[in-house]
Short mmCIF file of C-alpha atoms and ligand atoms in Angstrom, two decimals:
data_model
loop_
_atom_site.label_atom_id
_atom_site.label_comp_id
_atom_site.label_asym_id
_atom_site.label_seq_id
_atom_site.Cartn_x
_atom_site.Cartn_y
_atom_site.Cartn_z
CA MET A 1 56.31 -33.85 -118.30
CA ARG A 2 58.01 -33.81 -121.68
CA LEU A 3 61.53 -34.76 -122.63
CA LYS A 4 62.32 -32.24 -125.37
CA ASN A 5 65.74 -33.54 -126.31
CA LEU A 6 68.60 -35.79 -125.30
CA LYS A 7 72.35 -35.42 -125.77
CA LEU A 8 74.84 -38.20 -125.26
CA GLU A 9 78.58 -38.16 -124.96
CA ASN A 10 80.53 -41.40 -124.78
CA PHE A 11 77.47 -43.26 -123.58
CA ARG A 12 77.48 -47.01 -124.49
CA ASN A 13 77.96 -47.22 -128.29
CA TYR A 14 77.37 -43.47 -128.83
CA GLU A 15 80.36 -41.20 -129.23
CA THR A 16 78.11 -38.16 -129.49
CA ALA A 17 74.43 -38.08 -130.34
CA GLU A 18 71.56 -35.64 -130.21
CA ILE A 19 67.91 -36.40 -130.59
CA SER A 20 64.81 -34.25 -130.15
CA PHE A 21 61.49 -35.81 -129.21
CA SER A 22 57.94 -34.95 -130.13
CA ASP A 23 55.45 -34.50 -127.29
CA GLY A 24 53.49 -37.58 -128.38
CA ILE A 25 54.66 -40.86 -129.86
CA ASN A 26 58.30 -41.34 -130.83
CA ILE A 27 59.53 -44.51 -132.49
CA LEU A 28 63.16 -45.63 -132.75
CA ILE A 29 63.70 -48.26 -135.43
CA GLY A 30 66.87 -50.22 -135.97
CA ASP A 31 68.28 -53.68 -136.38
CA ASN A 32 69.62 -55.63 -133.40
CA THR A 33 72.67 -54.12 -131.65
CA MET A 34 72.31 -50.73 -133.35
CA GLY A 35 71.76 -48.81 -130.09
CA LYS A 36 68.00 -48.53 -129.53
CA THR A 37 67.90 -49.81 -125.95
CA ASN A 38 70.92 -47.64 -125.17
CA ILE A 39 68.82 -44.53 -125.92
CA LEU A 40 66.03 -45.64 -123.57
CA GLU A 41 68.66 -46.61 -121.01
CA ALA A 42 70.17 -43.11 -121.27
CA ILE A 43 66.74 -41.55 -120.63
CA TYR A 44 66.25 -43.87 -117.68
CA VAL A 45 69.67 -42.86 -116.33
CA LEU A 46 68.78 -39.18 -116.81
CA SER A 47 65.72 -39.79 -114.64
CA LEU A 48 66.97 -42.23 -112.01
CA THR A 49 70.80 -41.90 -112.28
CA LYS A 50 71.14 -45.68 -112.53
CA SER A 51 70.87 -48.16 -115.35
CA PRO A 52 67.85 -50.46 -115.36
CA ARG A 53 70.15 -53.29 -116.52
CA ALA A 54 72.17 -54.91 -113.78
CA GLY A 55 75.80 -53.95 -113.67
CA TYR A 56 78.12 -51.10 -112.78
CA ASP A 57 77.60 -47.43 -113.60
CA THR A 58 80.95 -47.52 -115.42
CA ASP A 59 79.52 -50.06 -117.92
CA LEU A 60 77.71 -47.05 -119.38
CA ILE A 61 80.95 -45.34 -120.38
CA ARG A 62 81.86 -45.97 -124.00
CA LEU A 63 84.71 -48.44 -124.20
CA ASP A 64 88.17 -46.79 -124.25
CA THR A 65 86.82 -43.45 -123.04
CA SER A 66 86.67 -42.06 -119.51
CA LYS A 67 83.43 -40.16 -118.99
CA ALA A 68 79.83 -40.64 -120.08
CA ILE A 69 77.51 -37.63 -120.10
CA VAL A 70 73.74 -37.66 -120.59
CA THR A 71 71.93 -34.35 -120.85
CA GLY A 72 68.27 -33.65 -121.52
CA GLU A 73 65.84 -30.76 -121.45
CA VAL A 74 62.54 -31.43 -119.75
CA LEU A 75 59.41 -29.32 -119.97
CA HIS A 76 57.40 -29.37 -116.76
CA ASP A 77 54.82 -26.85 -115.54
CA ASP A 78 55.67 -24.55 -118.49
CA VAL A 79 59.33 -24.39 -117.46
CA ILE A 80 62.22 -26.08 -119.23
CA LYS A 81 64.95 -27.48 -117.03
CA GLN A 82 68.17 -29.09 -118.07
CA TYR A 83 69.09 -32.36 -116.37
CA GLU A 84 72.52 -33.92 -116.56
CA VAL A 85 74.21 -37.07 -115.32
CA GLU A 86 77.97 -37.51 -115.61
CA ILE A 87 79.64 -40.83 -114.91
CA ASP A 88 83.34 -41.56 -114.63
CA LYS A 89 85.43 -44.07 -112.71
CA PHE A 90 85.34 -41.87 -109.59
CA GLY A 91 81.55 -41.88 -109.42
CA LYS A 92 78.73 -39.80 -110.77
CA LYS A 93 77.58 -36.21 -110.61
CA VAL A 94 74.11 -34.89 -111.29
CA TYR A 95 73.05 -31.38 -112.25
CA ILE A 96 69.81 -29.47 -112.71
CA ASN A 97 70.26 -26.32 -114.79
CA LYS A 98 74.03 -26.85 -114.51
CA PHE A 99 73.79 -26.60 -110.71
CA GLN A 100 75.21 -29.68 -109.03
CA ILE A 101 72.79 -31.55 -106.77
CA LYS A 102 74.83 -33.22 -104.06
CA LYS A 103 72.18 -35.64 -102.84
CA ILE A 104 71.06 -38.09 -105.52
CA SER A 105 67.74 -38.56 -103.65
CA GLU A 106 66.99 -34.87 -104.29
CA TYR A 107 67.69 -35.22 -108.00
CA ILE A 108 65.47 -38.26 -108.53
CA SER A 109 61.70 -37.68 -108.72
CA ASN A 110 62.04 -34.43 -110.68
CA PHE A 111 62.10 -35.91 -114.18
CA CYS A 112 60.06 -39.11 -114.05
CA VAL A 113 59.80 -42.09 -116.36
CA THR A 114 57.88 -45.33 -116.39
CA SER A 115 59.51 -48.01 -118.45
CA PHE A 116 58.81 -51.40 -119.87
CA LEU A 117 62.07 -53.10 -120.80
CA PRO A 118 62.58 -56.75 -121.81
CA ASN A 119 64.40 -57.42 -118.52
CA ASP A 120 61.30 -56.40 -116.59
CA ILE A 121 59.99 -59.93 -117.00
CA GLU A 122 62.36 -60.54 -114.06
CA ILE A 123 59.80 -58.73 -111.90
CA ILE A 124 57.90 -62.02 -112.07
CA LYS A 125 60.70 -64.51 -112.50
CA GLY A 126 63.64 -62.95 -110.67
CA SER A 127 64.74 -62.63 -107.08
CA PRO A 128 62.81 -60.65 -104.40
CA SER A 129 65.41 -57.86 -104.54
CA ILE A 130 64.28 -57.06 -108.12
CA ARG A 131 60.68 -56.64 -106.95
CA ARG A 132 61.73 -54.55 -103.95
CA ASN A 133 63.90 -52.40 -106.15
CA THR A 134 61.07 -51.84 -108.64
CA LEU A 135 58.70 -50.96 -105.80
CA ASN A 136 61.23 -48.54 -104.30
CA ILE A 137 61.64 -46.76 -107.63
CA GLN A 138 57.88 -46.62 -108.19
CA ILE A 139 57.15 -45.11 -104.78
CA GLY A 140 60.31 -42.99 -104.77
CA THR A 141 59.46 -41.23 -108.03
CA ILE A 142 56.16 -40.15 -106.49
CA TYR A 143 57.31 -39.42 -102.94
CA ASN A 144 60.76 -37.95 -102.55
CA ASN A 145 60.64 -38.57 -98.76
CA TYR A 146 60.37 -42.28 -99.37
CA LEU A 147 63.87 -42.35 -100.89
CA LYS A 148 65.25 -40.46 -97.89
CA ASN A 149 63.54 -42.96 -95.56
CA MET A 150 65.02 -45.83 -97.56
CA ASN A 151 68.52 -44.32 -97.39
CA GLU A 152 68.17 -43.93 -93.63
CA TYR A 153 66.88 -47.48 -93.25
CA ASN A 154 69.72 -48.91 -95.33
CA SER A 155 72.39 -47.16 -93.31
CA LEU A 156 70.78 -48.25 -90.02
CA LEU A 157 70.55 -51.79 -91.33
CA LYS A 158 74.24 -51.75 -92.18
CA MET A 159 75.07 -50.42 -88.70
CA ARG A 160 72.85 -53.02 -87.06
CA ASN A 161 74.43 -55.89 -89.00
CA GLU A 162 77.93 -54.67 -88.21
CA TYR A 163 77.07 -54.35 -84.53
CA LEU A 164 75.56 -57.85 -84.43
CA LYS A 165 78.84 -59.17 -85.85
CA ARG A 166 80.84 -57.26 -83.26
CA LEU A 167 78.65 -58.51 -80.43
CA ASN A 168 79.16 -62.04 -81.64
CA ILE A 169 82.93 -61.87 -82.18
CA ASN A 170 83.66 -60.05 -78.92
CA ALA A 171 81.06 -61.99 -76.93
CA LEU A 172 79.71 -58.71 -75.57
CA SER A 173 76.61 -58.73 -73.45
CA ASP A 174 75.78 -55.01 -73.44
CA THR A 175 73.04 -54.49 -76.01
CA LYS A 176 72.28 -50.83 -75.22
CA TYR A 177 73.64 -49.62 -78.54
CA LEU A 178 71.58 -52.26 -80.34
CA ASP A 179 68.47 -51.02 -78.52
CA ILE A 180 69.13 -47.50 -79.82
CA ILE A 181 69.53 -48.75 -83.39
CA ASN A 182 66.38 -50.87 -83.02
CA GLU A 183 64.39 -47.88 -81.84
CA LYS A 184 65.55 -45.79 -84.82
CA MET A 185 64.87 -48.63 -87.22
CA LEU A 186 61.34 -49.08 -85.91
CA GLU A 187 60.63 -45.38 -86.44
CA VAL A 188 61.81 -45.34 -90.06
CA SER A 189 60.39 -48.81 -90.81
CA VAL A 190 56.81 -47.78 -90.06
CA LYS A 191 57.14 -44.84 -92.47
CA ILE A 192 58.30 -47.18 -95.25
CA TYR A 193 55.68 -49.83 -94.45
CA TYR A 194 53.07 -47.08 -94.63
CA PHE A 195 54.13 -46.13 -98.17
CA ARG A 196 54.38 -49.75 -99.30
CA PHE A 197 50.92 -50.73 -98.01
CA TYR A 198 49.42 -47.54 -99.41
CA TYR A 199 51.01 -47.93 -102.84
CA LEU A 200 50.22 -51.64 -103.17
CA ASN A 201 46.59 -50.98 -102.27
CA LEU A 202 46.50 -48.49 -105.14
CA ILE A 203 48.11 -51.06 -107.45
CA ASN A 204 45.60 -53.74 -106.44
CA ALA A 205 42.68 -51.41 -107.02
CA LYS A 206 43.78 -51.13 -110.66
CA ILE A 207 45.83 -54.08 -111.83
CA GLU A 208 43.04 -56.66 -111.95
CA GLY A 209 40.93 -54.56 -114.33
CA ILE A 210 43.92 -53.63 -116.50
CA PHE A 211 45.07 -57.24 -116.85
CA LYS A 212 41.51 -58.29 -117.67
CA LYS A 213 41.39 -55.71 -120.46
CA LEU A 214 44.79 -56.76 -121.80
CA SER A 215 44.40 -60.52 -121.62
CA GLY A 216 40.74 -61.32 -120.97
CA ILE A 217 41.78 -63.09 -117.76
CA SER A 218 40.41 -61.93 -114.43
CA GLY A 219 41.71 -62.52 -110.91
CA LEU A 220 45.19 -60.92 -110.90
CA GLN A 221 46.35 -59.86 -107.47
CA VAL A 222 49.63 -58.61 -106.04
CA ILE A 223 50.27 -59.97 -102.57
CA TYR A 224 52.55 -57.98 -100.30
CA GLN A 225 54.64 -60.50 -98.39
CA ASN A 226 56.48 -59.22 -95.34
CA ASN A 227 58.13 -61.44 -92.80
CA LEU A 228 56.06 -59.92 -90.01
CA GLY A 229 52.89 -61.59 -91.31
CA ILE A 230 51.12 -58.20 -91.36
CA THR A 231 48.39 -57.70 -93.95
CA GLU A 232 47.40 -54.07 -93.35
CA TYR A 233 49.11 -50.98 -92.06
CA ASP A 234 48.96 -50.58 -88.30
CA GLU A 235 51.83 -48.55 -86.85
CA GLU A 236 51.73 -49.87 -83.29
CA LYS A 237 51.24 -53.47 -84.36
CA ILE A 238 54.14 -53.31 -86.83
CA LYS A 239 56.47 -51.89 -84.19
CA LYS A 240 55.42 -54.50 -81.65
CA VAL A 241 55.69 -57.47 -84.01
CA LEU A 242 59.05 -56.37 -85.44
CA LEU A 243 60.57 -55.78 -82.02
CA ASN A 244 59.32 -59.18 -80.85
CA LYS A 245 60.79 -60.86 -83.94
CA TRP A 246 64.17 -59.30 -83.15
CA LYS A 247 63.94 -60.25 -79.47
CA ASN A 248 62.84 -63.83 -80.10
CA ASN A 249 65.46 -64.37 -82.81
CA PHE A 250 68.32 -62.56 -81.14
CA ASN A 251 70.60 -65.57 -80.95
CA LYS A 252 69.91 -66.52 -84.54
CA GLU A 253 70.66 -62.99 -85.76
CA LEU A 254 73.77 -62.90 -83.60
CA MET A 255 75.07 -66.16 -85.03
CA GLN A 256 74.44 -65.04 -88.60
CA GLY A 257 75.56 -61.44 -87.98
CA MET A 258 72.57 -60.32 -89.96
CA THR A 259 69.15 -58.72 -89.47
CA LEU A 260 66.68 -61.41 -90.49
CA PHE A 261 63.43 -59.51 -89.94
CA GLY A 262 62.32 -56.28 -91.51
CA LEU A 263 61.31 -54.65 -94.75
CA HIS A 264 64.62 -55.43 -96.50
CA ARG A 265 63.19 -58.96 -96.79
CA ASP A 266 59.82 -57.94 -98.27
CA ASP A 267 58.55 -59.56 -101.43
CA LEU A 268 55.63 -59.38 -103.86
CA VAL A 269 53.78 -62.36 -105.27
CA PHE A 270 51.66 -62.12 -108.40
CA LEU A 271 48.67 -64.44 -108.22
CA VAL A 272 46.25 -65.24 -111.04
CA ASN A 273 43.12 -66.72 -109.50
CA GLY A 274 45.17 -67.77 -106.52
CA HIS A 275 47.96 -69.39 -108.59
CA ASP A 276 51.51 -68.06 -108.47
CA ALA A 277 52.22 -66.46 -111.87
CA ARG A 278 55.90 -67.37 -111.62
CA ILE A 279 54.99 -71.04 -111.76
CA TYR A 280 51.72 -71.18 -113.68
CA ALA A 281 51.59 -68.23 -116.11
CA SER A 282 52.84 -68.63 -119.69
CA GLN A 283 55.68 -66.45 -121.02
CA GLY A 284 53.19 -64.19 -122.81
CA GLN A 285 50.97 -63.96 -119.73
CA GLN A 286 53.95 -63.06 -117.56
CA LYS A 287 54.83 -60.28 -119.98
CA LEU A 288 51.25 -58.99 -119.88
CA ILE A 289 51.21 -59.13 -116.07
CA VAL A 290 54.32 -56.94 -115.96
CA ILE A 291 52.78 -54.59 -118.55
CA ALA A 292 49.58 -54.41 -116.45
CA TYR A 293 51.71 -53.62 -113.38
CA LYS A 294 53.49 -50.85 -115.29
CA ILE A 295 50.23 -49.43 -116.64
CA ALA A 296 48.88 -49.38 -113.07
CA GLU A 297 52.04 -47.47 -112.09
CA LEU A 298 51.46 -45.00 -114.92
CA LEU A 299 47.81 -44.39 -113.96
CA ILE A 300 48.62 -44.01 -110.24
CA PHE A 301 51.34 -41.50 -111.07
CA LYS A 302 48.88 -39.52 -113.19
CA GLU A 303 46.25 -39.54 -110.42
CA LEU A 304 48.66 -38.40 -107.75
CA LYS A 305 50.83 -36.00 -109.78
CA LYS A 306 48.20 -34.83 -112.30
CA GLU A 307 50.37 -35.67 -115.29
CA TYR A 308 51.98 -38.67 -116.91
CA PRO A 309 55.64 -39.60 -116.58
CA VAL A 310 57.48 -40.18 -119.86
CA LEU A 311 56.76 -43.73 -121.00
CA LEU A 312 59.63 -45.83 -122.35
CA LEU A 313 58.68 -49.01 -124.20
CA ASP A 314 61.53 -51.23 -125.34
CA ASP A 315 60.44 -53.77 -127.91
CA VAL A 316 57.14 -54.15 -126.06
CA PHE A 317 55.02 -55.48 -128.91
CA SER A 318 57.16 -58.41 -129.97
CA GLU A 319 55.88 -61.86 -128.87
CA ILE A 320 52.42 -60.39 -128.29
CA ASP A 321 49.56 -61.16 -130.65
CA ILE A 322 47.71 -58.43 -132.56
CA LYS A 323 44.64 -58.48 -130.36
CA ARG A 324 46.62 -57.97 -127.18
CA ARG A 325 48.87 -55.38 -128.82
CA ASN A 326 45.78 -53.35 -129.60
CA ASN A 327 44.64 -53.74 -126.00
CA ILE A 328 47.94 -52.23 -124.83
CA ILE A 329 47.68 -49.37 -127.32
CA LYS A 330 44.32 -48.35 -125.87
CA TYR A 331 46.20 -47.24 -122.77
CA LEU A 332 48.45 -44.86 -124.72
CA LYS A 333 46.73 -41.50 -124.32
CA SER A 334 47.14 -38.38 -126.42
CA ASP A 335 48.60 -36.44 -123.47
CA MET A 336 51.33 -39.03 -122.90
CA GLN A 337 54.84 -38.81 -124.28
CA VAL A 338 55.92 -42.27 -125.38
CA ILE A 339 59.28 -43.44 -126.72
CA ILE A 340 59.10 -46.87 -128.35
CA THR A 341 61.84 -49.00 -129.87
CA THR A 342 61.35 -51.71 -132.44
CA THR A 343 63.34 -53.75 -134.91
CA ASP A 344 60.31 -54.03 -137.12
CA ILE A 345 57.87 -51.21 -137.77
CA GLU A 346 55.28 -53.84 -138.74
CA ASP A 347 55.05 -54.72 -135.04
CA ILE A 348 53.55 -51.30 -134.34
CA ASP A 349 49.99 -50.28 -135.02
CA ILE A 350 49.64 -48.20 -138.21
CA ASN A 351 47.74 -45.41 -136.43
CA LEU A 352 50.57 -45.02 -133.93
CA VAL A 353 53.12 -45.02 -136.74
CA ASN A 354 51.18 -42.37 -138.62
CA SER A 355 51.12 -40.04 -135.62
CA ALA A 356 54.72 -40.68 -134.56
CA ARG A 357 58.06 -38.99 -134.97
CA ILE A 358 60.30 -41.73 -136.29
CA TYR A 359 64.05 -42.13 -136.01
CA LYS A 360 66.22 -44.72 -137.65
CA ILE A 361 69.25 -45.90 -135.72
CA LYS A 362 72.25 -47.49 -137.34
CA ASN A 363 75.54 -48.17 -135.54
CA GLY A 364 75.10 -45.38 -133.04
CA ILE A 365 73.95 -42.81 -135.63
CA ILE A 366 70.43 -41.46 -135.25
CA LYS A 367 68.58 -40.12 -138.27
CA LEU A 368 65.15 -38.52 -138.37
CA ASN A 369 63.03 -40.49 -140.79
CA LYS A 370 61.35 -38.35 -143.39
CA GLY A 371 58.28 -40.50 -144.00
CA GLY A 372 57.80 -43.76 -145.82
CA VAL A 373 58.84 -46.28 -143.20
CA ARG A 374 56.13 -48.65 -144.25
CA ASN A 375 55.30 -47.81 -147.84
CA GLY A 376 53.88 -51.24 -148.37
CA ARG A 377 57.20 -52.94 -147.73
CA ARG A 378 56.87 -56.37 -146.30
CA LYS A 379 58.22 -57.64 -143.04
CA GLY A 380 61.92 -58.49 -143.18
CA THR A 381 62.64 -56.64 -146.42
CA ARG A 382 64.54 -53.76 -144.88
N1 ATP B 1 80.21 -49.39 -122.83
C1 ATP B 1 80.04 -49.65 -124.13
N2 ATP B 1 80.88 -49.14 -125.06
C2 ATP B 1 80.70 -49.37 -126.37
N3 ATP B 1 79.68 -50.11 -126.87
C3 ATP B 1 78.81 -50.64 -126.00
C4 ATP B 1 78.93 -50.44 -124.59
N4 ATP B 1 77.92 -51.08 -123.98
C5 ATP B 1 77.19 -51.66 -124.95
N5 ATP B 1 77.72 -51.39 -126.17
C6 ATP B 1 77.21 -51.82 -127.49
O1 ATP B 1 76.01 -51.13 -127.78
C7 ATP B 1 75.41 -51.84 -128.85
C8 ATP B 1 73.93 -51.52 -128.92
O2 ATP B 1 73.24 -52.05 -127.81
P1 ATP B 1 71.65 -51.89 -127.65
O3 ATP B 1 71.31 -52.75 -126.50
O4 ATP B 1 71.24 -50.47 -127.58
O5 ATP B 1 71.12 -52.51 -129.01
P2 ATP B 1 69.63 -52.60 -129.56
O6 ATP B 1 69.55 -51.74 -130.77
O7 ATP B 1 68.67 -52.33 -128.48
O8 ATP B 1 69.57 -54.11 -130.02
P3 ATP B 1 68.40 -55.23 -129.85
O9 ATP B 1 67.44 -54.99 -130.96
O10 ATP B 1 69.15 -56.50 -130.03
O11 ATP B 1 67.80 -55.09 -128.51
C9 ATP B 1 75.78 -53.29 -128.66
O12 ATP B 1 76.39 -53.75 -129.83
C10 ATP B 1 76.79 -53.27 -127.53
O13 ATP B 1 77.91 -54.08 -127.78
MG1 MG B 2 67.40 -53.58 -127.39
#
């Protein structure tokens, strides 16, 4: 999968911009606030139709304008397709080869990216919803059905919660409708649990070794925490336990008007030798754990889909010492397309720089660099 080019219209600080990418390493250099992350964000939006930064879709529209458009051509299986995402205050539209795709879930998982962005440290430090969201995106970009299952689950969950509220307010005793929703939720839940157990087993088969290579520390594990207390996939057991949880906690759920048990409450815990990384790992270690998690994602994608997604690395090498930087670079393969941002070219390995296409970004203007980014200049002199 190769992103050949990207066009922006009224996206963040870009009025209009065009950039073409090489099939290998691409580096975007610029001072703070010049618009580097915005380019990676636009690529992420082109892939997943949503920004990786929290907020509203309309935040992406350039201030004082009404519509943001991101377009990109992607080479995949020897065919080039054009992808497009348009955002205005009424919502968003997505197109493949100018043909509108009505269901967002059918658009996603065609052009795939894996990203490491500074905010991703929240995968360790942030709330469970961030980890669930990351997991959903990871599985969803590999298995399109997973996203459909998730959509179905979310709408059933909404219905269930609304019905619990109605039962409570109207003091109704007939729970037939709830039984029907429960039955449907059990059916879709087991499909999602299947994917989550399967994917996290793949992650755990890889992440320990990757983290060891990056940091020298062994014993990293990702624990899948679900509020059913289930540790491996077993369809009948999951259905039985979940139904029992709902039955035994009916009054509690009724009082709160909320479904308290199920996969919408799942979480992941990162343990290093049995210790919770959120509490015990240093800032640098936490960053390396997230990078190891993302590299595992990249390798799993390659194994299952026989190619790499496009890799987006936002300021990944800052705050990481030379030795560990080099350990990360070993995972960048010649058949990977990588787009890296940096404020300082000195942060990036000279061999990568020498093989890269380099762009300089200044106030929303992108210029191809014609050689000589280093030229012996010292850090901080540009
Ligand atoms: N909707 C918007 N309209 C106009 N400008 C915006 C919008 N959203 C963000 N910006 C501006 O885009 C600029 C560039 O942001 P970006 O995050 O890409 O910078 P950066 O080059 O990655 O900087 P850093 O090195 O600090 O990470 C910021 O100055 C920000 O104010
Ligand atoms: Mg940035």
